[in-house]
Coordinates of C-alpha atoms in Angstrom, one line a residue:
M1 CA 65.8 77.9 147.7
K2 CA 67.8 74.7 147.9
L3 CA 70.5 76.3 145.6
I4 CA 70.9 79.2 147.8
V5 CA 71.2 77.1 151.0
R6 CA 73.8 74.9 149.1
N7 CA 75.7 77.9 148.0
R8 CA 75.8 79.3 151.5
I9 CA 77.0 75.9 152.9
T10 CA 79.7 75.9 150.3
D11 CA 80.9 79.3 151.1
K12 CA 81.2 78.4 154.7
L13 CA 83.2 75.3 154.0
L14 CA 85.5 77.3 151.7
A15 CA 86.0 79.9 154.3
I16 CA 87.2 77.2 156.6
I17 CA 89.3 75.2 154.1
L18 CA 91.2 78.0 152.2
P19 CA 93.3 79.3 155.0
Y20 CA 94.7 75.7 155.3
K21 CA 95.2 75.2 151.6
Y22 CA 98.9 76.1 151.6
A23 CA 99.5 73.6 154.6
A24 CA 97.6 70.9 152.6
V25 CA 99.6 71.4 149.6
I26 CA 102.8 71.0 151.6
L27 CA 101.5 67.9 153.4
F28 CA 100.5 66.4 150.0
N29 CA 104.0 67.0 148.7
L30 CA 105.6 65.6 151.9
A31 CA 103.5 62.4 151.2
I32 CA 104.8 62.3 147.6
F33 CA 108.4 62.8 148.8
C34 CA 108.0 59.9 151.4
L35 CA 106.5 57.7 148.7
A36 CA 109.2 58.4 146.2
Y37 CA 112.0 57.7 148.7
W38 CA 110.3 54.5 149.9
A39 CA 109.6 53.4 146.2
S40 CA 113.3 54.0 145.3
Y41 CA 114.3 51.4 148.0
Y42 CA 111.5 49.0 146.9
L43 CA 112.7 49.1 143.2
R44 CA 116.3 48.9 144.3
F45 CA 115.8 45.8 146.2
E46 CA 113.0 44.3 143.9
G47 CA 110.3 44.5 146.5
L48 CA 112.2 42.9 149.3
I49 CA 113.9 45.6 151.4
P50 CA 116.4 44.1 153.9
E51 CA 115.7 45.1 157.5
A52 CA 119.1 46.8 157.7
Y53 CA 118.3 49.1 154.8
M54 CA 114.8 49.7 156.0
A55 CA 116.3 51.1 159.2
I56 CA 118.6 53.3 157.2
M57 CA 115.7 54.5 155.1
I58 CA 113.8 55.5 158.2
R59 CA 116.9 57.2 159.9
T60 CA 117.8 59.2 156.6
M61 CA 114.1 60.1 155.7
P62 CA 114.1 63.3 157.8
V63 CA 117.3 64.5 155.9
V64 CA 115.8 63.7 152.5
L65 CA 112.5 65.6 153.4
V66 CA 114.4 68.6 154.8
V67 CA 116.4 68.8 151.6
Q68 CA 113.6 68.3 149.2
V69 CA 111.2 70.6 150.9
G70 CA 114.0 73.3 150.8
F71 CA 114.7 73.0 147.1
F72 CA 111.0 72.9 146.2
L73 CA 110.4 76.0 148.3
Y74 CA 113.3 77.6 146.6
H75 CA 111.7 77.0 143.2
D76 CA 108.3 78.1 144.4
L77 CA 106.6 74.8 143.7
F78 CA 104.2 75.0 146.7
R79 CA 102.5 78.1 145.6
G80 CA 101.7 77.3 141.9
L81 CA 98.2 76.6 141.1
W82 CA 98.0 73.1 139.7
R83 CA 95.2 73.9 137.3
Y84 CA 97.7 76.2 135.5
V85 CA 100.6 73.8 135.5
S86 CA 102.8 74.1 132.5
F87 CA 106.0 72.8 131.0
A88 CA 107.8 75.5 132.9
D89 CA 106.6 74.0 136.2
L90 CA 107.9 70.6 135.1
Q91 CA 111.3 72.1 134.4
N92 CA 111.4 73.5 137.9
I93 CA 110.5 70.1 139.3
L94 CA 113.3 68.6 137.4
R95 CA 115.7 71.2 138.7
A96 CA 114.6 70.9 142.3
S97 CA 114.9 67.1 142.1
L98 CA 118.3 67.2 140.6
M99 CA 119.6 69.7 143.1
S100 CA 118.1 67.5 145.9
M101 CA 119.9 64.5 144.5
L102 CA 123.3 66.0 144.3
T103 CA 122.9 67.7 147.9
L104 CA 121.8 64.3 149.3
V105 CA 124.9 62.6 147.6
V106 CA 127.2 65.1 149.3
L107 CA 125.5 64.8 152.7
D108 CA 125.6 61.0 152.6
F109 CA 129.4 61.2 152.3
F110 CA 129.4 63.0 155.7
L111 CA 126.4 61.4 157.4
S112 CA 126.7 57.7 156.4
P113 CA 129.0 56.9 159.5
Y114 CA 126.1 57.9 161.7
L115 CA 123.0 57.1 159.7
G116 CA 124.3 54.2 157.7
Y117 CA 125.3 53.9 154.0
T118 CA 122.8 54.5 151.3
P119 CA 123.4 52.9 147.9
R120 CA 124.1 55.5 145.2
S121 CA 121.4 54.1 142.9
I122 CA 118.8 55.0 145.5
F123 CA 119.4 58.7 144.9
A124 CA 119.1 58.4 141.1
L125 CA 115.9 56.4 141.4
N126 CA 114.5 58.9 144.0
C127 CA 115.2 61.7 141.5
M128 CA 113.3 60.1 138.8
L129 CA 110.4 59.0 140.9
L130 CA 110.1 62.5 142.5
V131 CA 109.9 64.0 139.0
F132 CA 107.3 61.4 137.8
L133 CA 105.2 61.5 140.9
S134 CA 105.2 65.3 141.6
G135 CA 104.9 66.3 138.0
G136 CA 102.3 63.6 137.3
A137 CA 100.2 64.6 140.2
R138 CA 100.1 68.2 139.0
F139 CA 99.3 67.3 135.3
A140 CA 96.7 64.8 136.5
A141 CA 94.9 67.5 138.5
R142 CA 95.0 69.8 135.6
H143 CA 93.8 67.1 133.1
F144 CA 90.8 66.1 135.4
R145 CA 89.8 69.6 135.8
E146 CA 89.8 70.2 132.0
R147 CA 87.9 67.0 131.4
Y148 CA 85.3 68.2 133.9
R149 CA 85.1 71.5 132.1
L150 CA 84.6 69.7 128.7
S151 CA 81.7 67.6 130.2
D152 CA 80.2 70.3 132.2
G153 CA 77.0 71.9 130.9
S154 CA 77.5 75.2 132.7
S155 CA 75.4 77.9 131.1
N156 CA 78.0 80.7 131.7
T157 CA 80.5 79.4 129.1
K158 CA 80.1 79.4 125.3
R159 CA 80.9 76.2 123.3
V160 CA 83.3 77.3 120.7
M161 CA 84.9 75.8 117.6
L162 CA 88.4 77.1 116.6
V163 CA 89.4 77.2 113.0
G164 CA 93.2 77.2 112.1
P165 CA 96.2 75.1 111.9
V166 CA 97.2 73.1 115.1
M167 CA 100.2 75.4 115.7
E168 CA 97.8 78.5 115.9
T169 CA 95.0 76.8 117.9
E170 CA 97.1 74.8 120.3
P171 CA 98.2 77.8 122.6
I172 CA 94.5 79.2 122.5
I173 CA 93.0 76.0 123.5
R174 CA 95.5 75.7 126.3
E175 CA 94.7 79.2 127.5
M176 CA 91.0 78.5 127.4
L177 CA 91.2 75.2 129.3
A178 CA 93.7 76.6 131.9
H179 CA 91.8 79.8 132.7
G180 CA 88.2 78.8 132.2
G181 CA 86.0 81.8 131.7
E182 CA 83.8 82.6 128.8
Y183 CA 84.9 80.1 126.2
L184 CA 84.9 76.2 126.3
P185 CA 86.7 74.6 123.2
V186 CA 84.7 71.6 122.0
A187 CA 86.1 71.2 118.4
V188 CA 88.8 72.2 116.0
I189 CA 88.8 72.7 112.3
D190 CA 92.2 72.3 110.7
P191 CA 92.7 73.3 106.9
N192 CA 95.0 70.1 106.7
I193 CA 92.4 67.4 106.2
K194 CA 95.0 64.8 107.2
M195 CA 94.8 66.1 110.9
R196 CA 91.2 64.9 111.3
G197 CA 90.8 62.5 114.1
Y198 CA 93.7 63.8 116.2
R199 CA 93.0 65.7 119.5
V200 CA 94.5 68.9 120.9
Y201 CA 94.3 68.7 124.8
D202 CA 91.4 66.2 124.3
V203 CA 89.6 68.6 122.0
P204 CA 88.9 66.8 118.7
I205 CA 90.0 67.9 115.4
V206 CA 86.7 67.1 113.4
G207 CA 87.6 68.0 109.9
G208 CA 88.7 70.6 107.3
I209 CA 87.0 73.9 106.2
P210 CA 84.2 72.1 104.2
Q211 CA 83.0 70.4 107.5
I212 CA 82.5 73.8 109.5
A213 CA 78.8 73.9 109.1
R214 CA 78.2 70.2 110.0
A215 CA 80.7 70.3 112.9
V216 CA 78.8 73.2 114.4
E217 CA 75.5 71.3 114.4
K218 CA 77.1 67.9 115.7
S219 CA 79.2 69.6 118.4
M220 CA 76.5 72.1 119.4
V221 CA 78.9 75.0 118.7
Q222 CA 77.7 78.4 119.8
E223 CA 80.6 80.5 118.5
I224 CA 83.4 80.0 116.0
I225 CA 86.8 81.6 116.7
F226 CA 89.0 82.0 113.7
A227 CA 92.6 81.6 114.7
W228 CA 94.5 81.9 111.5
P229 CA 95.7 85.5 111.1
D230 CA 97.8 84.6 108.0
A231 CA 95.2 82.7 106.2
P232 CA 95.3 82.8 102.3
E233 CA 92.7 85.1 100.9
D234 CA 90.8 82.3 99.1
Q235 CA 90.6 80.1 102.1
L236 CA 89.5 83.1 104.2
S237 CA 86.6 83.6 101.8
D238 CA 85.7 79.9 102.1
I239 CA 85.8 80.1 105.9
I240 CA 83.5 83.1 105.9
E241 CA 81.1 81.4 103.7
E242 CA 81.0 78.3 105.7
C243 CA 80.7 80.2 108.9
K244 CA 77.7 82.0 107.4
R245 CA 76.0 78.8 106.5
S246 CA 76.5 77.6 110.0
Q247 CA 74.5 80.5 111.3
V248 CA 76.4 81.1 114.4
R249 CA 78.5 84.1 115.3
F250 CA 82.1 84.1 114.3
K251 CA 85.1 86.0 115.8
K252 CA 88.9 86.1 115.4
I253 CA 92.1 86.2 117.2
P254 CA 94.2 89.4 116.5
S255 CA 97.4 89.2 114.5
L256 CA 100.7 89.6 116.2
S257 CA 100.9 93.2 115.0
E258 CA 97.8 94.0 117.0
V259 CA 99.0 92.4 120.2
I260 CA 102.5 93.7 120.3
G261 CA 104.6 92.8 123.2
G262 CA 102.3 90.5 125.1
R263 CA 101.0 86.9 125.0
F264 CA 97.5 86.0 123.9
R265 CA 94.7 86.9 126.1
M266 CA 91.1 85.8 125.8
A267 CA 90.1 89.6 126.0
D268 CA 91.8 90.0 122.6
V269 CA 89.1 87.9 120.9
R270 CA 87.1 90.2 118.7
D271 CA 84.6 90.3 115.8
I272 CA 85.8 90.0 112.4
E273 CA 86.0 93.3 110.7
L274 CA 86.1 94.2 106.9
E275 CA 89.9 94.9 107.1
D276 CA 90.6 91.4 108.1
L277 CA 89.2 90.3 104.7
L278 CA 91.4 92.6 102.6
P279 CA 94.8 91.5 101.2
R280 CA 97.4 93.6 102.8
P281 CA 101.0 92.9 103.7
P282 CA 101.8 92.3 107.3
I283 CA 103.3 95.6 108.9
Y284 CA 106.4 95.9 110.9
I285 CA 108.5 98.8 111.9
E286 CA 112.0 99.2 113.5
R287 CA 110.4 100.1 116.9
D288 CA 113.8 100.6 118.8
Q289 CA 115.0 103.1 116.1
V290 CA 111.7 104.9 115.9
R291 CA 111.6 105.2 119.6
D292 CA 115.0 106.7 119.6
F293 CA 113.9 109.1 117.0
I294 CA 110.9 110.3 119.0
H295 CA 111.9 109.9 122.6
Q296 CA 112.6 113.1 124.6
R297 CA 111.8 115.3 121.4
S298 CA 109.1 117.9 121.2
V299 CA 106.7 116.8 118.3
L300 CA 103.9 118.8 116.8
I301 CA 101.1 117.4 114.9
T302 CA 98.8 119.4 112.6
G303 CA 95.3 118.0 112.1
A304 CA 95.6 116.3 115.5
G305 CA 91.9 115.8 115.7
G306 CA 91.5 113.9 112.4
S307 CA 91.6 110.3 111.7
I308 CA 95.4 110.3 110.7
G309 CA 96.3 113.1 113.0
S310 CA 94.8 111.5 116.2
E311 CA 96.3 108.1 115.4
L312 CA 99.7 109.8 115.0
C313 CA 99.2 111.3 118.5
R314 CA 98.3 108.0 119.9
Q315 CA 101.3 106.1 118.5
L316 CA 103.7 108.9 119.2
A317 CA 102.6 109.1 122.9
Q318 CA 103.9 105.4 123.2
F319 CA 107.4 106.6 122.6
Q320 CA 107.4 109.3 125.3
P321 CA 108.3 112.5 123.6
K322 CA 109.4 115.5 125.7
L323 CA 106.2 117.3 124.6
L324 CA 103.4 116.3 122.3
L325 CA 101.7 119.4 120.7
M326 CA 98.4 118.7 119.2
V327 CA 97.4 121.5 116.8
E328 CA 93.7 121.4 115.4
R329 CA 91.0 124.0 114.6
N330 CA 88.1 121.7 115.3
E331 CA 87.7 122.1 119.1
N332 CA 85.4 119.1 119.6
S333 CA 87.6 116.5 118.0
L334 CA 90.8 118.0 119.6
Y335 CA 89.1 118.0 123.0
E336 CA 88.1 114.4 122.7
T337 CA 91.6 113.3 121.5
E338 CA 93.3 115.1 124.3
L339 CA 91.1 113.6 127.0
A340 CA 91.7 110.1 125.6
L341 CA 95.5 110.6 125.4
K342 CA 95.9 112.1 128.8
R343 CA 93.9 109.3 130.3
R344 CA 96.0 106.6 128.5
Y345 CA 99.4 108.3 128.8
P346 CA 99.4 110.3 132.1
D347 CA 103.2 110.5 132.2
T348 CA 103.5 112.1 128.7
A349 CA 103.6 115.8 128.4
I350 CA 100.5 116.7 126.1
E351 CA 99.3 120.1 125.1
A352 CA 96.2 120.7 122.9
L353 CA 96.2 124.0 120.9
I354 CA 93.4 125.5 118.7
A355 CA 95.2 127.0 115.7
S356 CA 94.8 127.1 111.9
I357 CA 97.6 126.6 109.4
N358 CA 96.0 129.4 107.4
D359 CA 97.0 131.9 110.2
A360 CA 100.6 132.6 109.3
P361 CA 101.3 135.1 112.1
G362 CA 99.7 132.7 114.6
L363 CA 101.8 129.8 113.4
N364 CA 104.9 131.8 113.7
L365 CA 104.2 132.7 117.3
L366 CA 103.1 129.2 118.3
L367 CA 106.4 127.6 116.8
Q368 CA 108.6 130.3 118.3
K369 CA 107.0 129.7 121.7
Y370 CA 107.2 125.7 121.8
Q371 CA 110.2 125.1 119.3
P372 CA 109.1 121.7 118.2
E373 CA 111.9 119.5 116.9
I374 CA 109.7 117.4 114.7
I375 CA 106.5 118.3 112.9
F376 CA 103.9 116.0 111.4
H377 CA 101.7 117.8 108.9
A378 CA 98.5 116.0 108.6
A379 CA 96.1 118.9 108.4
A380 CA 94.3 118.9 105.0
Y381 CA 91.0 118.9 103.1
K382 CA 90.7 115.5 101.6
H383 CA 87.2 114.9 100.2
V384 CA 87.4 114.9 96.4
P385 CA 83.7 115.9 95.5
L386 CA 83.6 118.7 98.1
M387 CA 87.0 120.3 96.9
E388 CA 85.9 119.9 93.4
R389 CA 83.0 122.3 94.2
C390 CA 85.2 124.5 96.4
P391 CA 88.8 124.6 94.7
I392 CA 89.6 127.9 96.3
E393 CA 89.4 126.3 99.7
A394 CA 91.4 123.4 98.6
A395 CA 94.3 125.8 97.5
Y396 CA 93.9 128.0 100.5
N397 CA 94.2 125.2 103.1
N398 CA 96.2 122.4 101.3
I399 CA 98.8 124.7 99.4
L400 CA 98.9 128.0 101.2
G401 CA 98.4 126.5 104.7
T402 CA 101.3 124.2 103.9
R403 CA 103.5 127.1 103.0
N404 CA 102.7 129.0 106.1
L405 CA 103.7 125.9 108.2
V406 CA 106.9 125.3 106.2
N407 CA 108.1 128.9 106.6
A408 CA 107.3 128.9 110.3
A409 CA 109.4 125.7 110.7
L410 CA 112.2 127.1 108.8
K411 CA 112.2 130.3 110.9
T412 CA 112.4 128.3 114.2
G413 CA 114.7 125.6 113.0
T414 CA 112.6 122.6 113.3
E415 CA 114.8 119.5 112.7
Y416 CA 112.2 117.3 110.8
F417 CA 109.1 118.2 108.7
V418 CA 107.0 115.3 107.7
M419 CA 104.1 115.9 105.3
I420 CA 101.4 113.4 105.0
S421 CA 100.3 113.1 101.3
T422 CA 98.0 111.0 99.3
D423 CA 98.0 108.9 96.2
K424 CA 95.3 111.4 94.8
A425 CA 98.3 113.8 94.4
V426 CA 99.7 111.5 91.8
N427 CA 98.9 112.5 88.1
P428 CA 95.9 114.4 89.7
T429 CA 92.5 114.8 88.0
S430 CA 90.8 116.6 90.9
A431 CA 91.3 120.0 92.7
M432 CA 92.0 118.2 95.9
G433 CA 94.7 116.0 94.2
A434 CA 96.1 119.1 92.4
S435 CA 96.4 121.0 95.6
K436 CA 98.3 118.1 97.4
H437 CA 100.4 117.7 94.4
L438 CA 101.5 121.3 94.5
A439 CA 102.0 121.1 98.2
E440 CA 104.3 118.1 97.7
Q441 CA 106.3 120.0 95.2
Y442 CA 106.8 123.0 97.4
V443 CA 107.8 121.0 100.4
R444 CA 110.3 119.1 98.4
A445 CA 111.7 122.2 96.9
C446 CA 112.2 123.7 100.4
N447 CA 114.7 121.0 101.4
G448 CA 118.3 122.3 101.4
N449 CA 117.1 125.8 102.1
S450 CA 118.1 125.4 105.8
D451 CA 121.0 123.7 107.6
T452 CA 118.8 122.3 110.3
T453 CA 115.3 121.4 108.7
K454 CA 114.9 118.1 106.7
F455 CA 111.7 117.8 104.7
I456 CA 110.1 114.4 104.2
I457 CA 107.0 113.4 102.5
T458 CA 105.0 110.2 102.9
R459 CA 102.5 109.2 100.3
F460 CA 99.8 106.5 100.6
G461 CA 96.3 105.5 99.5
N462 CA 93.0 105.1 101.3
V463 CA 92.9 104.3 104.9
L464 CA 90.1 102.1 106.2
G465 CA 87.5 103.6 108.5
S466 CA 88.6 107.2 108.4
A467 CA 85.9 109.8 108.7
G468 CA 83.8 110.2 105.6
S469 CA 85.5 107.3 103.9
V470 CA 83.8 104.5 102.1
I471 CA 83.5 101.9 104.8
P472 CA 81.6 104.1 107.3
I473 CA 79.3 105.2 104.5
F474 CA 78.7 101.5 103.5
K475 CA 78.0 100.5 107.1
T476 CA 75.4 103.3 107.5
Q477 CA 73.7 102.2 104.2
L478 CA 73.8 98.6 105.4
A479 CA 72.3 99.5 108.6
Q480 CA 69.4 101.1 106.8
G481 CA 68.8 98.0 104.8
G482 CA 70.7 99.1 101.7
P483 CA 71.2 99.5 98.9
L484 CA 75.1 100.2 98.9
Y485 CA 76.2 102.8 96.4
V486 CA 79.4 102.3 94.3
T487 CA 80.2 104.8 91.6
H488 CA 81.5 102.1 89.0
P489 CA 81.8 98.3 89.1
E490 CA 85.5 98.4 88.1
I491 CA 86.7 101.3 90.3
E492 CA 89.6 100.3 92.7
R493 CA 91.7 101.6 95.4
F494 CA 94.6 100.9 97.7
F495 CA 93.7 100.3 101.4
M496 CA 95.3 100.2 104.6
T497 CA 94.1 100.5 108.2
I498 CA 94.8 103.8 109.9
P499 CA 97.2 102.2 112.5
E500 CA 99.1 100.4 109.8
A501 CA 99.6 103.6 107.7
V502 CA 100.8 105.7 110.7
Q503 CA 103.3 102.9 111.6
L504 CA 104.8 103.2 108.2
V505 CA 104.7 107.0 108.4
L506 CA 106.8 106.9 111.7
Q507 CA 109.1 104.5 110.0
A508 CA 109.5 106.6 107.0
A509 CA 110.1 109.7 109.2
Y510 CA 112.9 108.0 111.0
M511 CA 114.5 106.9 107.6
G512 CA 114.3 110.3 106.0
K513 CA 117.4 112.1 105.2
G514 CA 115.7 115.2 103.7
G515 CA 114.1 115.7 100.3
D516 CA 112.6 112.2 100.3
I517 CA 109.2 111.1 99.1
F518 CA 108.3 107.8 100.6
V519 CA 105.6 105.7 99.0
L520 CA 104.0 103.2 101.3
K521 CA 103.2 99.9 99.7
M522 CA 99.7 98.9 100.4
G523 CA 99.2 95.5 98.8
R524 CA 97.2 95.1 95.7
P525 CA 94.4 97.4 94.8
V526 CA 90.8 96.3 95.8
K527 CA 87.7 96.8 93.7
I528 CA 85.1 98.9 95.8
R529 CA 82.4 96.5 94.5
E530 CA 84.2 93.6 96.2
L531 CA 84.5 95.7 99.2
A532 CA 80.8 96.2 99.4
E533 CA 80.1 92.5 98.8
K534 CA 82.4 91.4 101.6
L535 CA 80.9 93.9 103.9
I536 CA 77.4 92.5 103.1
L537 CA 78.7 88.9 103.6
L538 CA 80.1 89.9 107.1
A539 CA 76.5 91.1 108.0
G540 CA 75.3 87.5 107.2
K541 CA 73.5 88.7 104.1
T542 CA 73.8 87.9 100.3
P543 CA 74.9 90.6 97.9
G544 CA 72.4 91.2 95.3
K545 CA 69.7 89.2 97.0
D546 CA 69.4 90.6 100.6
I547 CA 71.2 93.8 100.0
A548 CA 71.4 95.4 96.6
I549 CA 74.5 97.2 95.1
K550 CA 73.7 100.2 92.9
Y551 CA 76.2 102.1 90.6
T552 CA 75.9 105.8 90.4
G553 CA 78.6 106.7 87.9
L554 CA 82.0 108.3 88.6
R555 CA 82.0 111.6 90.5
E556 CA 83.6 114.8 89.5
G557 CA 87.4 114.5 89.8
E558 CA 87.3 110.8 90.7
K559 CA 89.8 108.5 89.0
M560 CA 89.1 104.8 88.1
Y561 CA 92.4 103.6 89.3
E562 CA 94.8 105.3 91.7
E563 CA 98.6 105.5 91.1
L564 CA 101.4 105.9 93.4
F565 CA 104.1 107.4 91.2
N566 CA 103.9 110.6 89.1
E567 CA 104.8 110.6 85.4
G568 CA 108.5 111.0 85.3
E569 CA 109.1 109.6 88.8
L570 CA 111.1 106.6 89.4
S571 CA 110.5 103.9 92.0
Q572 CA 113.5 103.0 94.2
P573 CA 113.4 100.4 97.0
S574 CA 114.4 101.3 100.5
H575 CA 115.8 98.9 103.1
H576 CA 112.2 98.5 104.4
P577 CA 110.2 96.1 102.2
L578 CA 107.0 98.2 102.5
I579 CA 108.5 101.6 101.7
D580 CA 109.8 102.9 98.3
Y581 CA 111.5 106.1 97.4
A582 CA 109.9 108.2 94.6
I583 CA 112.8 109.7 92.7
G584 CA 112.1 112.8 90.6
S585 CA 113.3 116.4 89.8
V586 CA 111.9 119.5 91.3
E587 CA 112.3 123.3 90.7
S588 CA 113.9 125.6 93.2
K589 CA 112.2 127.0 96.3
D590 CA 112.3 130.6 94.8
V591 CA 110.6 129.5 91.6
W592 CA 107.9 127.7 93.7
E593 CA 107.5 130.8 95.9
R594 CA 106.5 132.8 92.8
H595 CA 104.1 130.1 91.7
L596 CA 102.5 130.1 95.2
D597 CA 102.4 133.9 95.3
D598 CA 100.3 133.8 92.1
I599 CA 98.1 131.1 93.6
Q600 CA 97.7 133.4 96.7
C601 CA 96.6 136.3 94.6
I602 CA 94.0 134.0 92.8
V603 CA 92.7 132.7 96.1
R604 CA 92.2 136.2 97.4
R605 CA 90.2 137.1 94.4
G606 CA 88.2 133.9 94.8
D607 CA 88.7 133.2 91.1
A608 CA 88.1 129.5 90.8
E609 CA 88.4 129.3 87.0
N610 CA 91.8 131.2 87.0
L611 CA 93.0 128.8 89.7
I612 CA 92.1 125.6 87.5
D613 CA 94.2 127.4 84.7
K614 CA 97.1 127.8 87.0
F615 CA 96.8 124.0 88.0
K616 CA 96.9 123.1 84.3
I617 CA 100.1 125.2 83.9
L618 CA 101.9 123.8 86.9
I619 CA 100.9 120.2 86.5
K620 CA 101.7 118.2 83.4
N621 CA 98.7 116.6 81.8
Y622 CA 96.3 117.9 84.4
S623 CA 92.9 117.5 83.1
P624 CA 90.0 118.4 85.4
P625 CA 86.5 117.3 84.8
Q626 CA 84.3 119.8 82.9
H627 CA 82.0 121.6 85.1

């Protein structure tokens, strides 16, 4: 009851005081101006101001106040919130003070016959004192507020410890202290042990990575925030292990690629995900060139409701195409993607279309109607075990569906056709990989058969978190208490996040001149066993103790190691460090049309055995598993 009464009294007082806050700020600044001007005379005459100069000071005071108030108003120094004061405010105070000094020197030249002569040193002293007193008052107010927050035991803030080098943690601490809110920094862990004992905005650096668990207990830390996006992999593992020992929740600050174009915000703090623990190169693209490539062009995406296709739509919409055509045969995924995009990009023309790449007449009509200038072909069957059991469907969709789309693009004069491929198309051992390999060959063979259409292929490995991929499966198994099932202890794959892969696809599309196969560099391959172990650690469990990992043996068509270049292909670097060319020969379009006619006849008969034999003929060293 007392608390309620006190809050009501406080609210009433604030209601009375707040309307006069601006006037109070001006009065306080006027007091500083008067004090600075008096102190400049006091220092100039070493504490004994002659009566004649005291009279001059009093007569000139109104002029000084008018000039200084004018320049402080011009630099908007009466409206800034002192608790958010920064170096930029100090720069404005310095500018206002210098401009005031110069103006007063000029005015003194004209007014001294009437008001009396003011020594020139007074103006210089006044300028310095004005900067010192005005800036000092603001920074003192901010300092005392931050010290109060540090000592305040308020229950609505979390006591956090930041982990990272000072250059990374300093702006985050500054943001936390200035804006308050959910987080209160109470300690810093710096990987450089020599920094121990120093302070960042009065927040102590309490040690290095080995001291994390002890610092959590000593500083009563409720949450750890990891503020080191480019941490080496070995140190990252040590930090995760120490955080686990501390038994408090830990989060991270996004990397620069995740917060493009904006400064850090506390809302960007998020939980550490598995992809944060995988060794991958930092991604960048030539955004201006990609924007020019996409902007005000009609763009069509097949498989727009899938993991890659929907992310393509999201990233393409940022560049404001003239029309974004989303083609998908799964109505639910298409509808959800359409709703999300139209909500996020209301000014972009977006049209969702139910269609199948297996419907050649329908594709022709669709492309004739909308005349897309760029096509991103992401529609494909991708699951190796399923396609191993259904090779006819793999060929029907991945090979013949691609041919339907290519021919429709040629008929309508599409400028760019970009096929999304996979590392499983390289020296394939599965029906899915074989179907994508042959689709690649056909698309490449079609380049040069039109004066308008350029055909480009992008090839990359596994993407983290896509529907049906290993990480969502592991997360489901983990939620059920385990075990996590891995096919082989040594099996390894290349990994990249979906947004990262799509960024590089857009970069490659812009770079393509026609007939190119672009291979995206995905860092070093990762053992699936290590992936499972890291996911268990992130859940605060111990692999093999709390959660078991079981090995089931390689599945049909599954390779132990993935490759990025076919036998006979050469790797050639491009101007982008994360994209290489795959250089190789290809037969003519006419030859490939005959091969695909044969495959079409086999598919119509539903003859899976004959289809595998055809794969063996067309793909060098293709050796499918024995069924």
